[in-house]
Amino acid sequence: MGQGLLERGEIMLQTVDVGRRSLDAYRGVAPDAILNDLFRHAESLRGSRVVHINATNYGGGVSELLRSVVPLMNDLGILTDWKVISGDNTFFETTKRIHNALQGARISLTKQESDAYVRNMERNARLFEEEYDYVFIHDPQPAGMLSFRGKGSARWIWRCHIDTSDPAPDVWDFLRGFLQGYDAAVFTMQEFLPPHIPIDHVEIIPPAIDPLSPKNLHLPESTARQILAWLGIDMDRPLITQVSRFDPWKDPMGVIASYRIARKEIANLQLVLAGSMALDDPEAWDIYKEIMNESQNDPLIHVLTNLTGVGNIEVNALQRLSDIIVQKSIREGFGLVISEALWKGTPVVAGRTGGIPLQAADGVGGVLVESVEECAHAIIDLFRNPAEKEELARLGKERVTEHFLTPRLLLNHLSLMHTLSEGLLPFPQSRTAEEVRRDPVCGMAIEEPSLTSRRDDNTYYFCSERCRSRFDADPKRYV
């Protein structure tokens, strides 16, 4: 698209400044085998141009992921940008409804809403002028851009971070129409695949946390205590925390209900609900008001947001010094807050949904629950059994170190880019010098695996006993 086609006053898509990062800083933090593979696989991709496009540069897991991935890809010699679309209020209200519908809410779009989506996609497609070799489009908000721009010579990848296994039919049919022409789709888990996806090449790539980001880097206990005291939290009293967007799928009202049951057994128990108010989530304000109304007469409930000065460092301190992190999600894309907490040595009580069981596989890291009562009883039991709580957290950190740090995610991305550039099938499980082992169930790149299974003269590698058991129960599903 030439600049002459842009409307007066419009500019190109906003580019996010992410600074510079070095993968060498991850030596001694992430497994060396993964780091070594990263540098080797990056060689043939040096000089490639890559762009990641999403809806916001702050708030939520996608923006955090890109703030780490983009500078590290540049460090590997892969020229990578991060761009953000823009839209009017109706557009973001509509895309929030699309998000909820893809996660299972039985809603439909009005003509005004569908027209707003098309109008904003057409506009953002005009604003996307540059040429790239690989275009990663994140979630439904910018998914329609390809239909109005055309691919050119680039490989286009739709990266869906949410659970779309049971979408509202009308909304999914609407979005499917914009997915024609993508070269690949990436989902967080096999179980998240929607019906009748119009993209032939589908890969499963779980996300990861950046251990060196401000939210996850080491924070001295004395500093963390000062931060929480500044937030009004009494460190002489027990503390549980949920960190999430203010979203009905995160069930903050259920967390409050569980807390009130647990407080009857755990004297002076405090609850922190820390939420991020993101630009692309107008519904968050309604949930925030509901939480404030429910908690206003309880001085031991602290409701904190990024708009009142709570950022990554404050969340780091909360996750590090809370006795338990709660993530009582009803539906979940992946829930990286689980890996964040376990990385800091804090056990979790979390909903048995989305990617949470994968992070806490094989009974490590915490307790998975499915109701308010189960959540409350799990909190009480962990407080009453401190040795069990400590051991769960220790094993959980080991699992996060091996499987859920950013370098592993980068290795998955490079594997996909190699596949698309060479027109090959995904890397097979039988390893040669330049191939990446992949868990066929969860999709993660695996280094130095200890769990394997043999089928038809092929060896398959697994990140956990959970994944191996699921493979052995139904191998045809994954091969």
Short mmCIF file of N, CA, C and O in Angstrom, two decimals, residues 285-336:
data_model
loop_
_atom_site.label_atom_id
_atom_site.label_comp_id
_atom_site.label_asym_id
_atom_site.label_seq_id
_atom_site.Cartn_x
_atom_site.Cartn_y
_atom_site.Cartn_z
N TRP A 285 -13.31 -2.48 33.58
CA TRP A 285 -13.82 -1.47 34.50
C TRP A 285 -15.07 -1.95 35.22
O TRP A 285 -15.26 -1.66 36.42
N ASP A 286 -15.94 -2.67 34.54
CA ASP A 286 -17.15 -3.18 35.18
C ASP A 286 -16.80 -4.20 36.25
O ASP A 286 -17.39 -4.20 37.35
N ILE A 287 -15.83 -5.08 35.96
CA ILE A 287 -15.41 -6.08 36.94
C ILE A 287 -14.75 -5.39 38.13
O ILE A 287 -14.97 -5.78 39.30
N TYR A 288 -13.94 -4.38 37.85
CA TYR A 288 -13.27 -3.63 38.92
C TYR A 288 -14.31 -3.03 39.88
O TYR A 288 -14.17 -3.12 41.11
N LYS A 289 -15.34 -2.41 39.34
CA LYS A 289 -16.38 -1.82 40.19
C LYS A 289 -17.08 -2.88 41.02
O LYS A 289 -17.39 -2.67 42.21
N GLU A 290 -17.32 -4.04 40.44
CA GLU A 290 -17.97 -5.13 41.17
C GLU A 290 -17.09 -5.61 42.33
O GLU A 290 -17.58 -5.86 43.43
N ILE A 291 -15.79 -5.73 42.06
CA ILE A 291 -14.86 -6.14 43.11
C ILE A 291 -14.82 -5.11 44.24
O ILE A 291 -14.86 -5.46 45.43
N MET A 292 -14.77 -3.84 43.89
CA MET A 292 -14.71 -2.79 44.91
C MET A 292 -15.97 -2.79 45.76
O MET A 292 -15.90 -2.62 47.00
N ASN A 293 -17.12 -2.99 45.15
CA ASN A 293 -18.37 -3.04 45.92
C ASN A 293 -18.39 -4.22 46.88
O ASN A 293 -18.87 -4.10 48.02
N GLU A 294 -17.84 -5.36 46.44
CA GLU A 294 -17.86 -6.56 47.27
C GLU A 294 -16.86 -6.49 48.41
O GLU A 294 -17.06 -7.09 49.48
N SER A 295 -15.76 -5.75 48.22
CA SER A 295 -14.67 -5.77 49.21
C SER A 295 -14.57 -4.52 50.05
O SER A 295 -13.71 -4.45 50.95
N GLN A 296 -15.41 -3.52 49.82
CA GLN A 296 -15.20 -2.21 50.44
C GLN A 296 -15.28 -2.23 51.96
O GLN A 296 -14.67 -1.38 52.63
N ASN A 297 -15.96 -3.18 52.55
CA ASN A 297 -16.09 -3.22 54.01
C ASN A 297 -15.13 -4.22 54.66
O ASN A 297 -15.27 -4.53 55.84
N ASP A 298 -14.17 -4.71 53.91
CA ASP A 298 -13.20 -5.68 54.44
C ASP A 298 -11.80 -5.08 54.34
O ASP A 298 -11.21 -5.04 53.26
N PRO A 299 -11.22 -4.61 55.45
CA PRO A 299 -9.90 -3.97 55.41
C PRO A 299 -8.76 -4.92 55.08
O PRO A 299 -7.65 -4.47 54.79
N LEU A 300 -9.01 -6.24 55.10
CA LEU A 300 -7.95 -7.20 54.79
C LEU A 300 -7.93 -7.61 53.32
O LEU A 300 -7.12 -8.43 52.92
N ILE A 301 -8.82 -7.03 52.51
CA ILE A 301 -8.78 -7.23 51.06
C ILE A 301 -8.18 -5.97 50.43
O ILE A 301 -8.68 -4.86 50.63
N HIS A 302 -7.13 -6.16 49.68
CA HIS A 302 -6.44 -5.05 49.01
C HIS A 302 -6.63 -5.20 47.50
O HIS A 302 -6.21 -6.22 46.92
N VAL A 303 -7.24 -4.21 46.86
CA VAL A 303 -7.45 -4.23 45.42
C VAL A 303 -6.47 -3.24 44.79
O VAL A 303 -6.53 -2.03 45.07
N LEU A 304 -5.57 -3.75 43.95
CA LEU A 304 -4.48 -2.95 43.41
C LEU A 304 -4.50 -3.00 41.89
O LEU A 304 -4.81 -4.05 41.31
N THR A 305 -4.14 -1.90 41.22
CA THR A 305 -4.10 -1.88 39.77
C THR A 305 -2.88 -1.10 39.28
O THR A 305 -2.25 -0.36 40.05
N ASN A 306 -2.58 -1.27 38.00
CA ASN A 306 -1.49 -0.51 37.38
C ASN A 306 -1.78 0.98 37.37
O ASN A 306 -0.86 1.80 37.27
N LEU A 307 -3.05 1.38 37.49
CA LEU A 307 -3.41 2.79 37.48
C LEU A 307 -3.16 3.46 38.81
O LEU A 307 -3.22 4.69 38.92
N THR A 308 -2.87 2.67 39.85
CA THR A 308 -2.54 3.22 41.17
C THR A 308 -1.08 2.95 41.53
O THR A 308 -0.72 2.88 42.70
N GLY A 309 -0.26 2.75 40.50
CA GLY A 309 1.17 2.63 40.73
C GLY A 309 1.68 1.22 40.92
O GLY A 309 2.84 1.03 41.31
N VAL A 310 0.85 0.21 40.67
CA VAL A 310 1.28 -1.18 40.83
C VAL A 310 1.74 -1.70 39.48
O VAL A 310 0.93 -1.93 38.57
N GLY A 311 3.05 -1.88 39.32
CA GLY A 311 3.62 -2.38 38.08
C GLY A 311 4.35 -3.68 38.29
O GLY A 311 4.09 -4.43 39.25
N ASN A 312 5.30 -3.96 37.41
CA ASN A 312 5.98 -5.26 37.43
C ASN A 312 6.76 -5.50 38.71
O ASN A 312 6.79 -6.63 39.23
N ILE A 313 7.44 -4.48 39.23
CA ILE A 313 8.23 -4.67 40.45
C ILE A 313 7.31 -4.98 41.64
O ILE A 313 7.61 -5.85 42.47
N GLU A 314 6.19 -4.29 41.73
CA GLU A 314 5.24 -4.55 42.81
C GLU A 314 4.67 -5.96 42.71
O GLU A 314 4.51 -6.67 43.72
N VAL A 315 4.34 -6.39 41.47
CA VAL A 315 3.84 -7.76 41.27
C VAL A 315 4.92 -8.77 41.65
O VAL A 315 4.64 -9.80 42.26
N ASN A 316 6.16 -8.49 41.28
CA ASN A 316 7.28 -9.35 41.66
C ASN A 316 7.30 -9.55 43.18
O ASN A 316 7.38 -10.69 43.68
N ALA A 317 7.20 -8.45 43.92
CA ALA A 317 7.23 -8.53 45.38
C ALA A 317 6.03 -9.32 45.91
O ALA A 317 6.17 -10.14 46.84
N LEU A 318 4.86 -9.10 45.33
CA LEU A 318 3.66 -9.83 45.77
C LEU A 318 3.80 -11.32 45.53
O LEU A 318 3.50 -12.14 46.42
N GLN A 319 4.25 -11.70 44.34
CA GLN A 319 4.39 -13.12 44.04
C GLN A 319 5.50 -13.77 44.87
O GLN A 319 5.42 -14.95 45.20
N ARG A 320 6.50 -13.00 45.22
CA ARG A 320 7.64 -13.54 45.97
C ARG A 320 7.32 -13.74 47.44
O ARG A 320 7.78 -14.71 48.06
N LEU A 321 6.56 -12.82 48.05
CA LEU A 321 6.35 -12.86 49.49
C LEU A 321 4.96 -13.34 49.91
O LEU A 321 4.72 -13.53 51.11
N SER A 322 4.05 -13.52 48.97
CA SER A 322 2.77 -14.13 49.34
C SER A 322 3.00 -15.55 49.81
O SER A 322 3.90 -16.25 49.33
N ASP A 323 2.18 -16.00 50.73
CA ASP A 323 2.28 -17.40 51.17
C ASP A 323 1.78 -18.34 50.08
O ASP A 323 2.33 -19.43 49.90
N ILE A 324 0.76 -17.92 49.35
CA ILE A 324 0.17 -18.73 48.28
C ILE A 324 -0.30 -17.77 47.18
O ILE A 324 -0.86 -16.71 47.46
N ILE A 325 -0.08 -18.15 45.93
CA ILE A 325 -0.66 -17.44 44.80
C ILE A 325 -1.90 -18.22 44.34
O ILE A 325 -1.83 -19.44 44.13
N VAL A 326 -3.00 -17.52 44.19
CA VAL A 326 -4.26 -18.11 43.74
C VAL A 326 -4.49 -17.69 42.28
O VAL A 326 -4.21 -16.55 41.91
N GLN A 327 -4.95 -18.63 41.48
CA GLN A 327 -5.36 -18.31 40.10
C GLN A 327 -6.61 -19.13 39.81
O GLN A 327 -6.55 -20.15 39.14
N LYS A 328 -7.74 -18.66 40.33
CA LYS A 328 -8.97 -19.45 40.25
C LYS A 328 -9.70 -19.20 38.93
O LYS A 328 -10.86 -18.75 38.91
N SER A 329 -9.03 -19.50 37.83
CA SER A 329 -9.62 -19.25 36.51
C SER A 329 -10.70 -20.28 36.20
O SER A 329 -10.58 -21.46 36.55
N ILE A 330 -11.74 -19.83 35.50
CA ILE A 330 -12.77 -20.71 34.99
C ILE A 330 -12.40 -21.18 33.59
O ILE A 330 -12.53 -22.35 33.25
N ARG A 331 -11.94 -20.25 32.74
CA ARG A 331 -11.34 -20.55 31.45
C ARG A 331 -10.02 -19.80 31.40
O ARG A 331 -9.90 -18.72 31.96
N GLU A 332 -9.05 -20.36 30.71
CA GLU A 332 -7.72 -19.75 30.72
C GLU A 332 -7.02 -20.05 29.42
O GLU A 332 -7.07 -21.16 28.91
N GLY A 333 -6.36 -19.01 28.86
CA GLY A 333 -5.52 -19.25 27.69
C GLY A 333 -4.31 -20.09 28.08
O GLY A 333 -4.06 -21.13 27.49
N PHE A 334 -3.58 -19.64 29.04
CA PHE A 334 -2.47 -20.44 29.56
C PHE A 334 -2.24 -20.18 31.04
O PHE A 334 -2.03 -21.09 31.81
N GLY A 335 -2.28 -18.91 31.44
CA GLY A 335 -2.11 -18.60 32.86
C GLY A 335 -0.66 -18.60 33.29
O GLY A 335 -0.29 -19.32 34.23
N LEU A 336 0.19 -17.79 32.63
CA LEU A 336 1.61 -17.77 32.96
C LEU A 336 1.90 -17.28 34.37
O LEU A 336 3.03 -17.41 34.85
#
